[in-house]
Amino acid sequence: MLNYHFLLDLAIILLSTKVLGIITRKIHMPQVVGALAAGLLLGPAVFNMIHETEFIKQTAEIGVIVLMFTAGLEIDIKELKKCGKSSFIIALFGVLVPLAGGFAVAALFNNGTLVGLDTESLLQNIFLGIILTATSVSITVETLQEMGKLKTRSGTVIIGAALIDDIIGIIVLTFITSSAGSDSNTGFVLLKILLFFAAAAIIGILFFHVFNTYSKRYNEKRRFPIIAFSFCLIIAYAAEHIFGVADIAGAFIAGLVISGSAHTKYIKRRFGILSYLFLSPIFFASIGISVSVDSITGEMIIFSIILLLVAVLSKVLGCGIGAKLCKYSKKESLQVGVGMVARSEVALIVANKGVTLGLLNSLFFTPVIFLVIVTSIAAPILLKLAYGKSGDNQIECTEGFVEEEPFD
Amino acid sequence: MLNYHFLLDLAIILLSTKVLGIITRKIHMPQVVGALAAGLLLGPAVFNMIHETEFIKQTAEIGVIVLMFTAGLEIDIKELKKCGKSSFIIALFGVLVPLAGGFAVAALFNNGTLVGLDTESLLQNIFLGIILTATSVSITVETLQEMGKLKTRSGTVIIGAALIDDIIGIIVLTFITSSAGSDSNTGFVLLKILLFFAAAAIIGILFFHVFNTYSKRYNEKRRFPIIAFSFCLIIAYAAEHIFGVADIAGAFIAGLVISGSAHTKYIKRRFGILSYLFLSPIFFASIGISVSVDSITGEMIIFSIILLLVAVLSKVLGCGIGAKLCKYSKKESLQVGVGMVARSEVALIVANKGVTLGLLNSLFFTPVIFLVIVTSIAAPILLKLAYGKSGDNQIECTEGFVEEEPFD
């Protein structure tokens, strides 16, 4: 006999993420904060109402895959080229500095020393760095839009850089997850990664051409989201199963492949609905389940605060330096840096993956959630300070880049 | 560690139901037939590729709930009143005659006798009758639309009757599922059912007013599908948990409550997408898993054919008699009867529920699938024969009734 309790669980998850999302929205905070708060309330940390089941675990995983797939879909490679070298340089520094910062913090707490590490600790420390690399641009986009600054020089470059940032982050993630699974033979790992990217490129190009040609020929659009979804799932599965690379990297690449095909906008809307109506709330509930209260010790609080500071400063510095190198003014460089501070779903997704792979001590999960909540709240405030009342000249470039908030 | 095989399973399910759906569509058969064929191919009957997991079982159950919820949403009570008494009388006969027919067939095969039945066999035999009551009007609507006969006198009354037919079917289902769970104290069962309908009516009316007032006040529509979904899940859960009534009856009533509220169309579209992109294919796969080849014996084949004949004739007769009583011409009465022949998802859903409740021998599941496939294919052909080349006068009444095909 089927136990029907999961229906009630689902109703509670949907309602609480939505209600808290609406509340945080009302007090001008991102809905992600509300959804996360709902997850925490439902989990063992507070009310202990939702328990992990195979259904929640697997549905959350599909939710994560869809979120990463959508992140890939956001990136229109042709458009990206227009935004040029500046975005790339800013993104590169915006990944490397937080990566180093996160690594340093982890090393400090994980081993108490920066030298003499075994491979496993090394990978674990790098992993904390990777979590810090993922920028969430949706909060920035909304804030800039509200202020009418989205089409300024700095606004445009932020969006381009945040997208490239995702790509670089996924490449780094691929390296690290691939190293984790294997018997740490570096040559073999590199070969696997090389094969993964080669296979992804060949299959991606082939699939894009077939899919795009087929898409253009048919007006009956409803089949395309299904084909895209299946492709995404197969690539995600193959990444894990054949290459030992994180499934989310595969999903992101699948999104990248399909972005720029004829019906991308249509496909994106369908996945947005699937996500907000069903998958994302379950993802947030699963995050809430992962958090245990036992982990909140004095040391953990100190760690959380240091991690937060490093996360904010390393992004501001990294992206700021990148912008300065590209001849942006001091003020603009600061704006760019601040615009990249927010972390959101991707940081959670990567952290979650790390726990699954044994690359992140589950104790570190709570600080990451803290980081996401605080940066999500702080980003709009910092942005408003950084932009002040200056009258930057508006330029055109961003249309089509603007991410839709997946929860509302 | 998470086993990622379910990602591949999901990709296979999505692709195969879609590809076979497109193929059956191409040869002018309903997509349901293709999706069912895909389910059968994936199950133990043919390739044995997909196995039942908690994830598939629970996701399929949510899929079923969403399908029944959508069926309820289709019914606009205000519109229904316009179509009047004829539809009601046709629906009533269209339920009673197949109910009796299904009961007779079951009794014939289950016991070899129509008298001296114990309560359990009695319930089981009635249950087969209930499966035969559920009309699928979407195939009929499409066929009539294609022929330009949708707005004829008979076309209009068919749609009204099919919707009322759903309501009567759900009431009968409520009675039987409620009787099954309890200790067969008839008084207690009747009280439970009475309480269920009273509670549903009170909560439904209250919820509708709050929801509708709230809906009209806010333009931010994205929250409404989530609220509606949660409401549906809670009612479905309460039906099972508190009243011992089938969750699908609860889901249908929840849809009925919300239909006619301000954003019904918007909500319906969102659930359509959730259904075709994720939930329905998994439902069809779960149907495929339920079918075992062992059950195909000589007796089963005879049973399937008799069940099919009874299903078709009882609907044609029942609805035809109803139409004749309402002063429709002989030809029109035949058209109405033939228009109600097709069985589809609801028959499968009810059969599935019967197996779960122990009210349907799982051996009888294969004949029901056979029934759905054959009637789905036969309905358009029979309809074309019944309508011939007559020039019925077109009247206006059906707008807003036309069901959307959930799979395309």
PDB file of C-alpha atoms in Angstrom, chain A residues 43-240:
ATOM      1  CA  GLY A  43      14.263  20.548   8.318  1.00  0.00           C
ATOM      2  CA  PRO A  44      15.698  19.085  11.528  1.00  0.00           C
ATOM      3  CA  ALA A  45      17.127  22.486  12.482  1.00  0.00           C
ATOM      4  CA  VAL A  46      13.699  23.789  13.542  1.00  0.00           C
ATOM      5  CA  PHE A  47      10.421  21.904  13.127  1.00  0.00           C
ATOM      6  CA  ASN A  48      11.772  18.604  11.810  1.00  0.00           C
ATOM      7  CA  MET A  49       8.663  18.171   9.632  1.00  0.00           C
ATOM      8  CA  ILE A  50      10.179  16.880   6.408  1.00  0.00           C
ATOM      9  CA  HIS A  51      12.386  13.836   6.279  1.00  0.00           C
ATOM     10  CA  GLU A  52      14.614  12.670   3.505  1.00  0.00           C
ATOM     11  CA  THR A  53      13.006  10.099   1.233  1.00  0.00           C
ATOM     12  CA  GLU A  54      14.136   8.618  -2.047  1.00  0.00           C
ATOM     13  CA  PHE A  55      11.431  10.709  -3.690  1.00  0.00           C
ATOM     14  CA  ILE A  56      12.657  14.011  -2.213  1.00  0.00           C
ATOM     15  CA  LYS A  57      16.316  13.184  -2.865  1.00  0.00           C
ATOM     16  CA  GLN A  58      15.787  12.240  -6.496  1.00  0.00           C
ATOM     17  CA  THR A  59      13.298  14.998  -7.264  1.00  0.00           C
ATOM     18  CA  ALA A  60      15.676  17.543  -5.718  1.00  0.00           C
ATOM     19  CA  GLU A  61      18.478  16.169  -7.900  1.00  0.00           C
ATOM     20  CA  ILE A  62      16.324  16.632 -10.987  1.00  0.00           C
ATOM     21  CA  GLY A  63      15.536  20.131  -9.713  1.00  0.00           C
ATOM     22  CA  VAL A  64      19.243  20.876  -9.471  1.00  0.00           C
ATOM     23  CA  ILE A  65      19.844  19.539 -12.948  1.00  0.00           C
ATOM     24  CA  VAL A  66      17.044  21.708 -14.330  1.00  0.00           C
ATOM     25  CA  LEU A  67      18.422  24.785 -12.540  1.00  0.00           C
ATOM     26  CA  MET A  68      21.897  24.210 -13.977  1.00  0.00           C
ATOM     27  CA  PHE A  69      20.432  23.446 -17.382  1.00  0.00           C
ATOM     28  CA  THR A  70      18.541  26.747 -17.262  1.00  0.00           C
ATOM     29  CA  ALA A  71      21.730  28.538 -16.200  1.00  0.00           C
ATOM     30  CA  GLY A  72      23.374  27.103 -19.325  1.00  0.00           C
ATOM     31  CA  LEU A  73      20.394  28.127 -21.455  1.00  0.00           C
ATOM     32  CA  GLU A  74      20.804  31.728 -20.276  1.00  0.00           C
ATOM     33  CA  ILE A  75      24.133  31.929 -22.023  1.00  0.00           C
ATOM     34  CA  ASP A  76      23.825  32.905 -25.637  1.00  0.00           C
ATOM     35  CA  ILE A  77      27.308  32.328 -26.996  1.00  0.00           C
ATOM     36  CA  LYS A  78      26.841  34.697 -29.926  1.00  0.00           C
ATOM     37  CA  GLU A  79      25.686  37.521 -27.658  1.00  0.00           C
ATOM     38  CA  LEU A  80      28.511  36.767 -25.277  1.00  0.00           C
ATOM     39  CA  LYS A  81      31.136  37.457 -27.913  1.00  0.00           C
ATOM     40  CA  LYS A  82      29.814  40.988 -28.285  1.00  0.00           C
ATOM     41  CA  CYS A  83      30.489  41.767 -24.656  1.00  0.00           C
ATOM     42  CA  GLY A  84      34.078  40.971 -25.282  1.00  0.00           C
ATOM     43  CA  LYS A  85      37.355  40.721 -23.537  1.00  0.00           C
ATOM     44  CA  SER A  86      36.527  42.880 -20.515  1.00  0.00           C
ATOM     45  CA  SER A  87      33.852  40.491 -19.309  1.00  0.00           C
ATOM     46  CA  PHE A  88      36.226  37.577 -19.728  1.00  0.00           C
ATOM     47  CA  ILE A  89      39.065  39.183 -17.796  1.00  0.00           C
ATOM     48  CA  ILE A  90      36.731  40.299 -15.008  1.00  0.00           C
ATOM     49  CA  ALA A  91      35.228  36.809 -14.810  1.00  0.00           C
ATOM     50  CA  LEU A  92      38.651  35.185 -14.725  1.00  0.00           C
ATOM     51  CA  PHE A  93      39.848  37.300 -11.807  1.00  0.00           C
ATOM     52  CA  GLY A  94      36.411  36.974 -10.241  1.00  0.00           C
ATOM     53  CA  VAL A  95      36.896  33.208 -10.191  1.00  0.00           C
ATOM     54  CA  LEU A  96      40.583  32.962  -9.316  1.00  0.00           C
ATOM     55  CA  VAL A  97      40.653  35.305  -6.324  1.00  0.00           C
ATOM     56  CA  PRO A  98      37.626  33.725  -4.536  1.00  0.00           C
ATOM     57  CA  LEU A  99      38.998  30.280  -5.400  1.00  0.00           C
ATOM     58  CA  ALA A 100      42.263  31.161  -3.669  1.00  0.00           C
ATOM     59  CA  GLY A 101      40.397  32.837  -0.813  1.00  0.00           C
ATOM     60  CA  GLY A 102      38.126  29.883  -0.183  1.00  0.00           C
ATOM     61  CA  PHE A 103      41.071  27.522  -0.383  1.00  0.00           C
ATOM     62  CA  ALA A 104      42.978  29.551   2.190  1.00  0.00           C
ATOM     63  CA  VAL A 105      40.056  29.653   4.625  1.00  0.00           C
ATOM     64  CA  ALA A 106      39.479  25.925   4.270  1.00  0.00           C
ATOM     65  CA  ALA A 107      43.147  25.120   4.721  1.00  0.00           C
ATOM     66  CA  LEU A 108      43.264  27.298   7.813  1.00  0.00           C
ATOM     67  CA  PHE A 109      40.375  25.474   9.438  1.00  0.00           C
ATOM     68  CA  ASN A 110      40.740  22.036   7.943  1.00  0.00           C
ATOM     69  CA  ASN A 111      44.360  21.429   8.801  1.00  0.00           C
ATOM     70  CA  GLY A 112      45.596  24.395  10.717  1.00  0.00           C
ATOM     71  CA  THR A 113      48.422  24.630   8.192  1.00  0.00           C
ATOM     72  CA  LEU A 114      48.875  25.417   4.538  1.00  0.00           C
ATOM     73  CA  VAL A 115      51.684  22.985   3.873  1.00  0.00           C
ATOM     74  CA  GLY A 116      52.078  19.234   3.892  1.00  0.00           C
ATOM     75  CA  LEU A 117      48.571  18.370   2.733  1.00  0.00           C
ATOM     76  CA  ASP A 118      47.526  15.003   1.440  1.00  0.00           C
ATOM     77  CA  THR A 119      45.578  14.910  -1.835  1.00  0.00           C
ATOM     78  CA  GLU A 120      42.220  14.432  -0.191  1.00  0.00           C
ATOM     79  CA  SER A 121      42.493  17.476   2.051  1.00  0.00           C
ATOM     80  CA  LEU A 122      43.865  19.419  -0.890  1.00  0.00           C
ATOM     81  CA  LEU A 123      40.804  18.590  -2.982  1.00  0.00           C
ATOM     82  CA  GLN A 124      38.524  19.410  -0.062  1.00  0.00           C
ATOM     83  CA  ASN A 125      40.146  22.783   0.410  1.00  0.00           C
ATOM     84  CA  ILE A 126      39.977  23.609  -3.289  1.00  0.00           C
ATOM     85  CA  PHE A 127      36.330  22.629  -3.220  1.00  0.00           C
ATOM     86  CA  LEU A 128      35.444  25.307  -0.698  1.00  0.00           C
ATOM     87  CA  GLY A 129      37.105  27.740  -3.084  1.00  0.00           C
ATOM     88  CA  ILE A 130      34.913  26.542  -5.943  1.00  0.00           C
ATOM     89  CA  ILE A 131      31.779  27.191  -3.912  1.00  0.00           C
ATOM     90  CA  LEU A 132      32.867  30.814  -3.590  1.00  0.00           C
ATOM     91  CA  THR A 133      33.307  31.264  -7.355  1.00  0.00           C
ATOM     92  CA  ALA A 134      29.631  31.010  -8.370  1.00  0.00           C
ATOM     93  CA  THR A 135      28.071  34.429  -8.869  1.00  0.00           C
ATOM     94  CA  SER A 136      24.328  34.916  -8.897  1.00  0.00           C
ATOM     95  CA  VAL A 137      23.510  37.771 -11.187  1.00  0.00           C
ATOM     96  CA  SER A 138      19.710  37.696 -10.963  1.00  0.00           C
ATOM     97  CA  ILE A 139      19.602  39.788  -7.782  1.00  0.00           C
ATOM     98  CA  THR A 140      22.036  42.295  -9.307  1.00  0.00           C
ATOM     99  CA  VAL A 141      20.042  42.487 -12.528  1.00  0.00           C
ATOM    100  CA  GLU A 142      16.859  43.219 -10.639  1.00  0.00           C
ATOM    101  CA  THR A 143      18.451  45.862  -8.453  1.00  0.00           C
ATOM    102  CA  LEU A 144      20.122  47.588 -11.403  1.00  0.00           C
ATOM    103  CA  GLN A 145      16.896  47.464 -13.373  1.00  0.00           C
ATOM    104  CA  GLU A 146      15.055  49.061 -10.487  1.00  0.00           C
ATOM    105  CA  MET A 147      17.691  51.814 -10.318  1.00  0.00           C
ATOM    106  CA  GLY A 148      17.699  52.222 -14.108  1.00  0.00           C
ATOM    107  CA  LYS A 149      21.410  51.359 -14.235  1.00  0.00           C
ATOM    108  CA  LEU A 150      21.216  48.033 -16.049  1.00  0.00           C
ATOM    109  CA  LYS A 151      22.380  49.433 -19.362  1.00  0.00           C
ATOM    110  CA  THR A 152      25.334  51.379 -18.044  1.00  0.00           C
ATOM    111  CA  ARG A 153      28.894  50.378 -18.943  1.00  0.00           C
ATOM    112  CA  SER A 154      29.359  48.609 -15.614  1.00  0.00           C
ATOM    113  CA  GLY A 155      25.888  46.996 -15.655  1.00  0.00           C
ATOM    114  CA  THR A 156      26.501  45.441 -19.023  1.00  0.00           C
ATOM    115  CA  VAL A 157      29.906  44.089 -18.187  1.00  0.00           C
ATOM    116  CA  ILE A 158      28.630  42.599 -14.909  1.00  0.00           C
ATOM    117  CA  ILE A 159      26.103  40.460 -16.716  1.00  0.00           C
ATOM    118  CA  GLY A 160      28.589  39.275 -19.306  1.00  0.00           C
ATOM    119  CA  ALA A 161      31.164  38.512 -16.627  1.00  0.00           C
ATOM    120  CA  ALA A 162      28.679  36.642 -14.431  1.00  0.00           C
ATOM    121  CA  LEU A 163      27.802  34.353 -17.335  1.00  0.00           C
ATOM    122  CA  ILE A 164      31.447  33.663 -18.229  1.00  0.00           C
ATOM    123  CA  ASP A 165      32.062  33.181 -14.514  1.00  0.00           C
ATOM    124  CA  ASP A 166      29.561  30.309 -14.610  1.00  0.00           C
ATOM    125  CA  ILE A 167      31.428  28.683 -17.472  1.00  0.00           C
ATOM    126  CA  ILE A 168      34.823  28.960 -15.786  1.00  0.00           C
ATOM    127  CA  GLY A 169      33.315  27.706 -12.542  1.00  0.00           C
ATOM    128  CA  ILE A 170      31.930  24.631 -14.280  1.00  0.00           C
ATOM    129  CA  ILE A 171      35.301  23.878 -15.849  1.00  0.00           C
ATOM    130  CA  VAL A 172      37.000  24.049 -12.449  1.00  0.00           C
ATOM    131  CA  LEU A 173      34.229  21.903 -10.957  1.00  0.00           C
ATOM    132  CA  THR A 174      34.728  19.322 -13.679  1.00  0.00           C
ATOM    133  CA  PHE A 175      38.406  19.046 -12.828  1.00  0.00           C
ATOM    134  CA  ILE A 176      37.849  18.664  -9.141  1.00  0.00           C
ATOM    135  CA  THR A 177      34.930  16.205  -9.274  1.00  0.00           C
ATOM    136  CA  SER A 178      36.778  14.080 -11.776  1.00  0.00           C
ATOM    137  CA  SER A 179      39.831  13.969  -9.506  1.00  0.00           C
ATOM    138  CA  ALA A 180      37.726  12.987  -6.519  1.00  0.00           C
ATOM    139  CA  GLY A 181      36.246   9.789  -7.880  1.00  0.00           C
ATOM    140  CA  SER A 182      39.339   8.216  -9.354  1.00  0.00           C
ATOM    141  CA  ASP A 183      42.409   6.587  -7.859  1.00  0.00           C
ATOM    142  CA  SER A 184      44.200   9.933  -8.108  1.00  0.00           C
ATOM    143  CA  ASN A 185      46.392   8.971 -11.019  1.00  0.00           C
ATOM    144  CA  THR A 186      46.810  12.493 -12.401  1.00  0.00           C
ATOM    145  CA  GLY A 187      47.490  11.391 -15.965  1.00  0.00           C
ATOM    146  CA  PHE A 188      44.351   9.276 -16.063  1.00  0.00           C
ATOM    147  CA  VAL A 189      42.233  12.040 -14.537  1.00  0.00           C
ATOM    148  CA  LEU A 190      43.454  14.569 -17.079  1.00  0.00           C
ATOM    149  CA  LEU A 191      42.732  12.138 -19.900  1.00  0.00           C
ATOM    150  CA  LYS A 192      39.203  11.571 -18.588  1.00  0.00           C
ATOM    151  CA  ILE A 193      38.568  15.303 -18.375  1.00  0.00           C
ATOM    152  CA  LEU A 194      39.962  15.850 -21.835  1.00  0.00           C
ATOM    153  CA  LEU A 195      37.757  13.064 -23.179  1.00  0.00           C
ATOM    154  CA  PHE A 196      34.756  14.530 -21.391  1.00  0.00           C
ATOM    155  CA  PHE A 197      35.190  17.954 -22.931  1.00  0.00           C
ATOM    156  CA  ALA A 198      35.982  16.484 -26.347  1.00  0.00           C
ATOM    157  CA  ALA A 199      32.916  14.236 -26.217  1.00  0.00           C
ATOM    158  CA  ALA A 200      30.757  17.113 -24.964  1.00  0.00           C
ATOM    159  CA  ALA A 201      31.993  19.352 -27.771  1.00  0.00           C
ATOM    160  CA  ILE A 202      31.474  16.803 -30.548  1.00  0.00           C
ATOM    161  CA  ILE A 203      28.088  15.579 -29.320  1.00  0.00           C
ATOM    162  CA  GLY A 204      27.064  19.134 -28.485  1.00  0.00           C
ATOM    163  CA  ILE A 205      27.853  20.497 -31.960  1.00  0.00           C
ATOM    164  CA  LEU A 206      26.196  17.538 -33.684  1.00  0.00           C
ATOM    165  CA  PHE A 207      23.130  17.725 -31.478  1.00  0.00           C
ATOM    166  CA  PHE A 208      22.821  21.476 -31.878  1.00  0.00           C
ATOM    167  CA  HIS A 209      22.793  21.235 -35.659  1.00  0.00           C
ATOM    168  CA  VAL A 210      20.269  18.423 -35.815  1.00  0.00           C
ATOM    169  CA  PHE A 211      18.091  19.978 -33.110  1.00  0.00           C
ATOM    170  CA  ASN A 212      18.223  23.470 -34.563  1.00  0.00           C
ATOM    171  CA  THR A 213      17.468  22.351 -38.111  1.00  0.00           C
ATOM    172  CA  TYR A 214      14.591  20.225 -36.834  1.00  0.00           C
ATOM    173  CA  SER A 215      13.325  23.062 -34.591  1.00  0.00           C
ATOM    174  CA  LYS A 216      13.159  25.530 -37.449  1.00  0.00           C
ATOM    175  CA  ARG A 217      11.192  23.161 -39.628  1.00  0.00           C
ATOM    176  CA  TYR A 218       8.362  22.437 -37.174  1.00  0.00           C
ATOM    177  CA  ASN A 219       5.842  24.816 -35.725  1.00  0.00           C
ATOM    178  CA  GLU A 220       4.536  22.198 -33.313  1.00  0.00           C
ATOM    179  CA  LYS A 221       6.744  23.386 -30.478  1.00  0.00           C
ATOM    180  CA  ARG A 222       5.658  21.245 -27.550  1.00  0.00           C
ATOM    181  CA  ARG A 223       8.042  18.437 -28.398  1.00  0.00           C
ATOM    182  CA  PHE A 224      11.185  20.578 -28.124  1.00  0.00           C
ATOM    183  CA  PRO A 225      11.270  21.017 -24.353  1.00  0.00           C
ATOM    184  CA  ILE A 226      10.932  17.226 -24.013  1.00  0.00           C
ATOM    185  CA  ILE A 227      13.768  16.554 -26.433  1.00  0.00           C
ATOM    186  CA  ALA A 228      15.899  19.185 -24.695  1.00  0.00           C
ATOM    187  CA  PHE A 229      15.097  17.710 -21.276  1.00  0.00           C
ATOM    188  CA  SER A 230      16.012  14.200 -22.396  1.00  0.00           C
ATOM    189  CA  PHE A 231      19.272  15.438 -23.905  1.00  0.00           C
ATOM    190  CA  CYS A 232      20.113  17.242 -20.670  1.00  0.00           C
ATOM    191  CA  LEU A 233      19.400  14.161 -18.555  1.00  0.00           C
ATOM    192  CA  ILE A 234      21.447  11.889 -20.787  1.00  0.00           C
ATOM    193  CA  ILE A 235      24.446  14.243 -20.741  1.00  0.00           C
ATOM    194  CA  ALA A 236      24.152  14.630 -16.958  1.00  0.00           C
ATOM    195  CA  TYR A 237      23.986  10.864 -16.533  1.00  0.00           C
ATOM    196  CA  ALA A 238      26.872  10.244 -18.928  1.00  0.00           C
ATOM    197  CA  ALA A 239      29.002  12.847 -17.134  1.00  0.00           C
ATOM    198  CA  GLU A 240      28.595  10.973 -13.850  1.00  0.00           C
TER     199      GLU A 240
END
